[in-house]
Amino acid sequence: MSDAPRRVVTDTMIGMDMPDIAVWSARVTVVLGQNPGPFTGPGTNTYLIGTGKRPLLLDTGQGLPQYLPLLERGLFETRGGEGLQGIVLTHGHADHIGGVTGIRQRFGGLTVAKKPWDKLDGDLALDAVDEGAVLETDGATLQAVWTPGHAWDHLCWYMPEERALFTGDVVLGAGTTVIPPDGDLGDYLASLRRLLTLDVAVIYPAHGPAIYTPQAKIESYLAHRALRDQQILAALRAGDTTVPAMVRRIYTDVPEFLHAAAAMSVSAHLRQFERDGAVAHDGDAWHLT
């Protein structure tokens, strides 16, 4: 394996810097959630969507106090307003849903449109939406596309006015998406293939910069997962039976502090192989069948 390619997706969000507030189009302003880190890059992108003074807010960041003043600045400086029409969520992970309470306290009892999932939603009051839901604001329309895999409740939102797709954590501006223990690799790959069927000119991801070659990006994600399949099977044939051993063999180009995240993705591939009957395990030890 030493001479084989290590990865298909070679860019990274490690060390990436983005402005706190940026206008990405006539309908889209991005405000960073102020939660930079190894998994969030510069932070969670939250989006003011629409051309009016009361836009929709897509995703809310983690709920850090330094975010709210930036959100207010973004509203005033790029929309000339100080209010929101409502909140839209891609999914219920903490860095996307965590800011809802603080934003509601600041801007009033806003509606929160989300695909419900009791596992993540807690006692949050929601306006339940699902595949095919349509939300409208001044100058923009959002159409819900159910894209499970990274999370069961994950919705991408398509804006036909720009042929733009807000992909949440399904497609990132750099690097690749982790499949957590409650995710599903098979569902994730199916979601990526579905996104390829949409008429998309630009991707606005939850982390990192906008993507103006959406089809190539999605195809690289699929190729990346196919390469990981090959690498995991090769590791098993070489005698690596545990996830940490496979991670050490495969992720030689990844800093060690990211090995825990890599282990989640390797485990997701193994679970898919197990469903397909290609591998089995006895405790922590995996083997080919």
mmCIF file of C-alpha atoms in Angstrom:
data_model
loop_
_atom_site.group_PDB
_atom_site.id
_atom_site.type_symbol
_atom_site.label_atom_id
_atom_site.label_comp_id
_atom_site.label_asym_id
_atom_site.label_seq_id
_atom_site.Cartn_x
_atom_site.Cartn_y
_atom_site.Cartn_z
ATOM 1 C CA MET A 1 0.000 0.000 0.000
ATOM 2 C CA SER A 2 2.979 2.335 0.426
ATOM 3 C CA ASP A 3 3.055 3.402 -3.234
ATOM 4 C CA ALA A 4 -0.722 3.643 -3.593
ATOM 5 C CA PRO A 5 -2.520 7.006 -3.417
ATOM 6 C CA ARG A 6 -3.459 7.903 0.158
ATOM 7 C CA ARG A 7 -6.526 9.945 -0.654
ATOM 8 C CA VAL A 8 -8.623 11.485 -3.408
ATOM 9 C CA VAL A 9 -9.706 14.639 -1.558
ATOM 10 C CA THR A 10 -6.488 16.456 -0.740
ATOM 11 C CA ASP A 11 -7.609 19.879 0.508
ATOM 12 C CA THR A 12 -8.107 20.549 4.217
ATOM 13 C CA MET A 13 -9.723 23.025 6.561
ATOM 14 C CA ILE A 14 -6.831 22.830 9.020
ATOM 15 C CA GLY A 15 -5.472 26.356 9.346
ATOM 16 C CA MET A 16 -8.121 27.823 7.019
ATOM 17 C CA ASP A 17 -9.179 31.394 7.723
ATOM 18 C CA MET A 18 -12.433 33.037 6.623
ATOM 19 C CA PRO A 19 -13.949 36.453 7.396
ATOM 20 C CA ASP A 20 -16.526 36.635 10.172
ATOM 21 C CA ILE A 21 -19.095 38.162 7.804
ATOM 22 C CA ALA A 22 -19.087 37.911 4.013
ATOM 23 C CA VAL A 23 -21.593 38.545 1.231
ATOM 24 C CA TRP A 24 -21.469 35.568 -1.124
ATOM 25 C CA SER A 25 -24.289 36.626 -3.454
ATOM 26 C CA ALA A 26 -27.211 39.028 -3.683
ATOM 27 C CA ARG A 27 -29.228 36.551 -1.619
ATOM 28 C CA VAL A 28 -26.618 35.001 0.663
ATOM 29 C CA THR A 29 -24.591 36.404 3.548
ATOM 30 C CA VAL A 30 -22.455 34.042 5.634
ATOM 31 C CA VAL A 31 -21.762 34.681 9.327
ATOM 32 C CA LEU A 32 -19.247 32.395 11.032
ATOM 33 C CA GLY A 33 -20.412 30.650 14.188
ATOM 34 C CA GLN A 34 -17.177 31.535 16.064
ATOM 35 C CA ASN A 35 -16.482 27.865 16.802
ATOM 36 C CA PRO A 36 -13.272 27.054 14.901
ATOM 37 C CA GLY A 37 -11.714 23.653 15.437
ATOM 38 C CA PRO A 38 -10.312 20.513 13.813
ATOM 39 C CA PHE A 39 -13.800 19.317 12.800
ATOM 40 C CA THR A 40 -15.452 22.673 12.095
ATOM 41 C CA GLY A 41 -12.627 24.419 10.229
ATOM 42 C CA PRO A 42 -13.019 28.217 10.549
ATOM 43 C CA GLY A 43 -16.391 27.564 12.231
ATOM 44 C CA THR A 44 -19.944 26.740 11.253
ATOM 45 C CA ASN A 45 -21.275 28.773 8.344
ATOM 46 C CA THR A 46 -24.620 30.313 9.199
ATOM 47 C CA TYR A 47 -26.486 31.903 6.321
ATOM 48 C CA LEU A 48 -28.753 34.925 6.002
ATOM 49 C CA ILE A 49 -30.889 34.077 2.972
ATOM 50 C CA GLY A 50 -33.065 36.409 0.940
ATOM 51 C CA THR A 51 -33.075 39.986 -0.320
ATOM 52 C CA GLY A 52 -35.358 41.527 2.295
ATOM 53 C CA LYS A 53 -34.760 43.087 5.704
ATOM 54 C CA ARG A 54 -36.009 39.977 7.517
ATOM 55 C CA PRO A 55 -34.118 37.074 5.927
ATOM 56 C CA LEU A 56 -34.179 33.430 6.876
ATOM 57 C CA LEU A 57 -31.277 32.151 8.971
ATOM 58 C CA LEU A 58 -29.971 28.733 7.952
ATOM 59 C CA ASP A 59 -28.177 26.973 10.830
ATOM 60 C CA THR A 60 -27.312 28.731 14.067
ATOM 61 C CA GLY A 61 -23.814 27.733 15.112
ATOM 62 C CA GLN A 62 -22.963 26.285 18.486
ATOM 63 C CA GLY A 63 -24.544 28.935 20.703
ATOM 64 C CA LEU A 64 -21.408 30.868 21.652
ATOM 65 C CA PRO A 65 -22.095 34.376 23.039
ATOM 66 C CA GLN A 66 -19.669 36.104 20.673
ATOM 67 C CA TYR A 67 -21.755 34.957 17.696
ATOM 68 C CA LEU A 68 -24.883 37.024 18.372
ATOM 69 C CA PRO A 69 -23.224 40.445 17.952
ATOM 70 C CA LEU A 70 -21.811 39.272 14.616
ATOM 71 C CA LEU A 71 -25.216 38.038 13.493
ATOM 72 C CA GLU A 72 -26.688 41.427 14.386
ATOM 73 C CA ARG A 73 -23.906 43.162 12.440
ATOM 74 C CA GLY A 74 -24.513 40.928 9.442
ATOM 75 C CA LEU A 75 -28.221 41.728 9.492
ATOM 76 C CA PHE A 76 -27.643 45.476 9.764
ATOM 77 C CA GLU A 77 -24.692 45.818 7.393
ATOM 78 C CA THR A 78 -25.835 43.480 4.609
ATOM 79 C CA ARG A 79 -29.638 43.633 4.905
ATOM 80 C CA GLY A 80 -30.350 46.971 6.539
ATOM 81 C CA GLY A 81 -32.502 45.193 9.077
ATOM 82 C CA GLU A 82 -32.361 43.846 12.600
ATOM 83 C CA GLY A 83 -34.845 40.984 12.474
ATOM 84 C CA LEU A 84 -35.216 37.468 11.152
ATOM 85 C CA GLN A 85 -38.138 35.807 9.404
ATOM 86 C CA GLY A 86 -37.316 32.407 10.849
ATOM 87 C CA ILE A 87 -34.687 29.730 11.376
ATOM 88 C CA VAL A 88 -33.988 26.778 9.068
ATOM 89 C CA LEU A 89 -31.765 23.870 10.136
ATOM 90 C CA THR A 90 -29.856 21.283 8.157
ATOM 91 C CA HIS A 91 -29.650 18.812 11.065
ATOM 92 C CA GLY A 92 -29.449 18.513 14.813
ATOM 93 C CA HIS A 93 -25.726 18.296 15.571
ATOM 94 C CA ALA A 94 -24.681 20.757 18.254
ATOM 95 C CA ASP A 95 -22.685 23.096 16.008
ATOM 96 C CA HIS A 96 -25.774 23.660 13.860
ATOM 97 C CA ILE A 97 -28.620 23.712 16.365
ATOM 98 C CA GLY A 98 -26.876 25.037 19.480
ATOM 99 C CA GLY A 99 -27.544 28.706 18.786
ATOM 100 C CA VAL A 100 -31.328 28.427 18.485
ATOM 101 C CA THR A 101 -32.147 29.309 22.095
ATOM 102 C CA GLY A 102 -29.970 32.416 22.193
ATOM 103 C CA ILE A 103 -31.228 33.632 18.827
ATOM 104 C CA ARG A 104 -34.831 33.186 19.924
ATOM 105 C CA GLN A 105 -34.131 35.117 23.101
ATOM 106 C CA ARG A 106 -32.642 37.953 21.057
ATOM 107 C CA PHE A 107 -35.085 38.056 18.130
ATOM 108 C CA GLY A 108 -38.299 36.667 19.599
ATOM 109 C CA GLY A 109 -40.192 33.411 19.160
ATOM 110 C CA LEU A 110 -38.959 32.502 15.689
ATOM 111 C CA THR A 111 -40.150 29.379 13.931
ATOM 112 C CA VAL A 112 -37.513 26.660 13.515
ATOM 113 C CA ALA A 113 -37.927 24.493 10.420
ATOM 114 C CA LYS A 114 -36.251 21.086 10.788
ATOM 115 C CA LYS A 115 -36.762 17.410 10.076
ATOM 116 C CA PRO A 116 -37.542 16.063 13.559
ATOM 117 C CA TRP A 117 -35.318 13.479 15.238
ATOM 118 C CA ASP A 118 -35.938 12.882 18.937
ATOM 119 C CA LYS A 119 -32.376 11.655 19.385
ATOM 120 C CA LEU A 120 -30.977 15.149 18.778
ATOM 121 C CA ASP A 121 -33.844 17.616 19.123
ATOM 122 C CA GLY A 122 -34.392 17.436 22.875
ATOM 123 C CA ASP A 123 -37.269 19.678 23.933
ATOM 124 C CA LEU A 124 -36.715 22.185 21.113
ATOM 125 C CA ALA A 125 -40.004 23.407 19.640
ATOM 126 C CA LEU A 126 -39.935 22.817 15.879
ATOM 127 C CA ASP A 127 -41.942 23.352 12.733
ATOM 128 C CA ALA A 128 -41.560 19.860 11.292
ATOM 129 C CA VAL A 129 -40.418 19.740 7.657
ATOM 130 C CA ASP A 130 -39.278 16.909 5.444
ATOM 131 C CA GLU A 131 -38.397 16.002 1.867
ATOM 132 C CA GLY A 132 -40.043 18.391 -0.586
ATOM 133 C CA ALA A 133 -40.900 21.138 1.892
ATOM 134 C CA VAL A 134 -40.759 24.649 0.435
ATOM 135 C CA LEU A 135 -39.920 27.786 2.416
ATOM 136 C CA GLU A 136 -40.167 31.276 0.939
ATOM 137 C CA THR A 137 -38.648 34.613 1.856
ATOM 138 C CA ASP A 138 -38.131 37.860 -0.049
ATOM 139 C CA GLY A 139 -36.116 37.000 -3.165
ATOM 140 C CA ALA A 140 -35.420 33.355 -2.324
ATOM 141 C CA THR A 141 -37.012 29.923 -2.128
ATOM 142 C CA LEU A 142 -35.662 26.938 -0.205
ATOM 143 C CA GLN A 143 -36.612 23.382 -1.131
ATOM 144 C CA ALA A 144 -35.818 20.536 1.273
ATOM 145 C CA VAL A 145 -33.839 17.512 0.054
ATOM 146 C CA TRP A 146 -33.528 14.652 2.564
ATOM 147 C CA THR A 147 -29.903 13.513 2.624
ATOM 148 C CA PRO A 148 -29.320 11.015 5.451
ATOM 149 C CA GLY A 149 -25.955 9.408 6.144
ATOM 150 C CA HIS A 150 -23.958 11.933 8.141
ATOM 151 C CA ALA A 151 -27.104 12.254 10.247
ATOM 152 C CA TRP A 152 -30.510 10.629 9.783
ATOM 153 C CA ASP A 153 -32.318 13.985 10.025
ATOM 154 C CA HIS A 154 -30.084 15.799 7.538
ATOM 155 C CA LEU A 155 -31.733 18.090 4.989
ATOM 156 C CA CYS A 156 -29.929 19.924 2.219
ATOM 157 C CA TRP A 157 -31.741 23.029 0.996
ATOM 158 C CA TYR A 158 -31.920 23.922 -2.703
ATOM 159 C CA MET A 159 -32.350 27.551 -3.771
ATOM 160 C CA PRO A 160 -33.516 27.564 -7.416
ATOM 161 C CA GLU A 161 -32.952 31.306 -7.888
ATOM 162 C CA GLU A 162 -29.197 30.652 -7.908
ATOM 163 C CA ARG A 163 -29.221 26.893 -8.582
ATOM 164 C CA ALA A 164 -27.520 26.809 -5.196
ATOM 165 C CA LEU A 165 -27.452 23.959 -2.692
ATOM 166 C CA PHE A 166 -26.872 24.443 1.026
ATOM 167 C CA THR A 167 -25.301 21.085 1.847
ATOM 168 C CA GLY A 168 -24.801 21.270 5.604
ATOM 169 C CA ASP A 169 -22.301 18.558 6.524
ATOM 170 C CA VAL A 170 -22.948 16.317 3.502
ATOM 171 C CA VAL A 171 -20.399 18.209 1.378
ATOM 172 C CA LEU A 172 -17.810 20.497 2.960
ATOM 173 C CA GLY A 173 -15.825 23.366 1.476
ATOM 174 C CA ALA A 174 -12.580 21.454 2.104
ATOM 175 C CA GLY A 175 -11.741 18.014 3.400
ATOM 176 C CA THR A 176 -14.306 15.231 3.804
ATOM 177 C CA THR A 177 -17.252 14.486 6.041
ATOM 178 C CA VAL A 178 -17.016 12.203 9.062
ATOM 179 C CA ILE A 179 -19.627 9.462 9.349
ATOM 180 C CA PRO A 180 -20.359 9.356 13.103
ATOM 181 C CA PRO A 181 -21.476 6.246 15.014
ATOM 182 C CA ASP A 182 -25.152 7.086 14.489
ATOM 183 C CA GLY A 183 -24.579 7.767 10.771
ATOM 184 C CA ASP A 184 -24.774 5.331 7.880
ATOM 185 C CA LEU A 185 -22.279 5.107 5.042
ATOM 186 C CA GLY A 186 -24.709 3.434 2.633
ATOM 187 C CA ASP A 187 -27.243 6.212 3.152
ATOM 188 C CA TYR A 188 -24.496 8.803 2.798
ATOM 189 C CA LEU A 189 -23.292 7.455 -0.549
ATOM 190 C CA ALA A 190 -26.897 7.317 -1.795
ATOM 191 C CA SER A 191 -27.337 10.948 -0.729
ATOM 192 C CA LEU A 192 -24.225 12.004 -2.643
ATOM 193 C CA ARG A 193 -25.466 10.208 -5.762
ATOM 194 C CA ARG A 194 -28.801 11.920 -5.434
ATOM 195 C CA LEU A 195 -27.159 15.337 -5.242
ATOM 196 C CA LEU A 196 -25.464 14.593 -8.562
ATOM 197 C CA THR A 197 -28.917 14.477 -10.186
ATOM 198 C CA LEU A 198 -29.774 18.037 -9.141
ATOM 199 C CA ASP A 199 -29.143 21.107 -11.282
ATOM 200 C CA VAL A 200 -26.570 22.779 -9.029
ATOM 201 C CA ALA A 201 -24.253 25.651 -9.956
ATOM 202 C CA VAL A 202 -22.829 26.366 -6.503
ATOM 203 C CA ILE A 203 -22.629 24.601 -3.151
ATOM 204 C CA TYR A 204 -22.822 26.594 0.064
ATOM 205 C CA PRO A 205 -21.443 24.180 2.691
ATOM 206 C CA ALA A 206 -21.718 24.270 6.489
ATOM 207 C CA HIS A 207 -17.948 24.583 6.831
ATOM 208 C CA GLY A 208 -15.423 26.206 4.509
ATOM 209 C CA PRO A 209 -15.759 28.238 1.312
ATOM 210 C CA ALA A 210 -18.379 28.036 -1.426
ATOM 211 C CA ILE A 211 -17.840 25.376 -4.106
ATOM 212 C CA TYR A 212 -18.256 26.422 -7.747
ATOM 213 C CA THR A 213 -17.504 22.989 -9.250
ATOM 214 C CA PRO A 214 -20.244 21.051 -7.452
ATOM 215 C CA GLN A 215 -20.401 17.966 -9.663
ATOM 216 C CA ALA A 216 -16.629 17.460 -9.575
ATOM 217 C CA LYS A 217 -16.642 17.915 -5.808
ATOM 218 C CA ILE A 218 -19.372 15.331 -5.252
ATOM 219 C CA GLU A 219 -17.713 12.873 -7.621
ATOM 220 C CA SER A 220 -14.441 13.301 -5.700
ATOM 221 C CA TYR A 221 -16.297 12.465 -2.477
ATOM 222 C CA LEU A 222 -17.626 9.248 -4.020
ATOM 223 C CA ALA A 223 -14.174 8.346 -5.338
ATOM 224 C CA HIS A 224 -12.670 9.074 -1.929
ATOM 225 C CA ARG A 225 -15.028 6.617 -0.246
ATOM 226 C CA ALA A 226 -14.321 3.976 -2.885
ATOM 227 C CA LEU A 227 -10.580 4.352 -2.222
ATOM 228 C CA ARG A 228 -11.158 4.005 1.520
ATOM 229 C CA ASP A 229 -13.035 0.750 0.823
ATOM 230 C CA GLN A 230 -9.997 -0.591 -1.039
ATOM 231 C CA GLN A 231 -7.611 0.559 1.689
ATOM 232 C CA ILE A 232 -9.621 -1.057 4.475
ATOM 233 C CA LEU A 233 -9.854 -4.381 2.636
ATOM 234 C CA ALA A 234 -6.108 -4.237 1.957
ATOM 235 C CA ALA A 235 -5.440 -3.549 5.640
ATOM 236 C CA LEU A 236 -7.532 -6.560 6.632
ATOM 237 C CA ARG A 237 -5.630 -8.742 4.158
ATOM 238 C CA ALA A 238 -2.369 -7.454 5.640
ATOM 239 C CA GLY A 239 -3.430 -8.591 9.097
ATOM 240 C CA ASP A 240 -4.711 -5.367 10.666
ATOM 241 C CA THR A 241 -7.777 -6.536 12.549
ATOM 242 C CA THR A 242 -8.653 -3.541 14.755
ATOM 243 C CA VAL A 243 -9.859 -0.096 13.800
ATOM 244 C CA PRO A 244 -6.888 1.722 15.404
ATOM 245 C CA ALA A 245 -4.465 -0.500 13.472
ATOM 246 C CA MET A 246 -6.285 0.222 10.206
ATOM 247 C CA VAL A 247 -6.251 3.953 10.935
ATOM 248 C CA ARG A 248 -2.494 3.904 11.560
ATOM 249 C CA ARG A 249 -1.929 2.065 8.277
ATOM 250 C CA ILE A 250 -4.278 4.130 6.107
ATOM 251 C CA TYR A 251 -4.139 7.654 7.549
ATOM 252 C CA THR A 252 -0.394 8.228 7.488
ATOM 253 C CA ASP A 253 -0.984 11.704 6.028
ATOM 254 C CA VAL A 254 -3.369 12.787 8.806
ATOM 255 C CA PRO A 255 -2.299 14.371 12.128
ATOM 256 C CA GLU A 256 -2.731 12.018 15.061
ATOM 257 C CA PHE A 257 -5.249 14.304 16.767
ATOM 258 C CA LEU A 258 -7.619 13.510 13.871
ATOM 259 C CA HIS A 259 -7.264 9.738 14.210
ATOM 260 C CA ALA A 260 -10.375 9.513 16.403
ATOM 261 C CA ALA A 261 -12.418 11.052 13.594
ATOM 262 C CA ALA A 262 -10.746 8.753 11.071
ATOM 263 C CA ALA A 263 -11.688 5.805 13.277
ATOM 264 C CA MET A 264 -15.355 6.807 13.022
ATOM 265 C CA SER A 265 -15.194 6.734 9.247
ATOM 266 C CA VAL A 266 -13.319 3.404 9.155
ATOM 267 C CA SER A 267 -15.951 1.967 11.484
ATOM 268 C CA ALA A 268 -18.695 3.220 9.164
ATOM 269 C CA HIS A 269 -17.063 1.432 6.210
ATOM 270 C CA LEU A 270 -16.723 -1.756 8.246
ATOM 271 C CA ARG A 271 -20.391 -1.635 9.275
ATOM 272 C CA GLN A 272 -21.332 -1.334 5.602
ATOM 273 C CA PHE A 273 -19.037 -4.243 4.662
ATOM 274 C CA GLU A 274 -20.625 -6.281 7.429
ATOM 275 C CA ARG A 275 -24.127 -5.600 6.101
ATOM 276 C CA ASP A 276 -22.900 -6.691 2.665
ATOM 277 C CA GLY A 277 -21.468 -9.899 4.126
ATOM 278 C CA ALA A 278 -17.852 -9.076 3.249
ATOM 279 C CA VAL A 279 -16.500 -8.863 6.808
ATOM 280 C CA ALA A 280 -17.382 -10.001 10.314
ATOM 281 C CA HIS A 281 -16.015 -9.238 13.750
ATOM 282 C CA ASP A 282 -15.434 -10.866 17.100
ATOM 283 C CA GLY A 283 -15.364 -8.045 19.616
ATOM 284 C CA ASP A 284 -12.907 -5.450 18.339
ATOM 285 C CA ALA A 285 -11.256 -7.844 15.875
ATOM 286 C CA TRP A 286 -12.446 -7.723 12.259
ATOM 287 C CA HIS A 287 -11.782 -10.250 9.526
ATOM 288 C CA LEU A 288 -12.750 -10.946 5.922
ATOM 289 C CA THR A 289 -15.454 -13.558 5.451
#
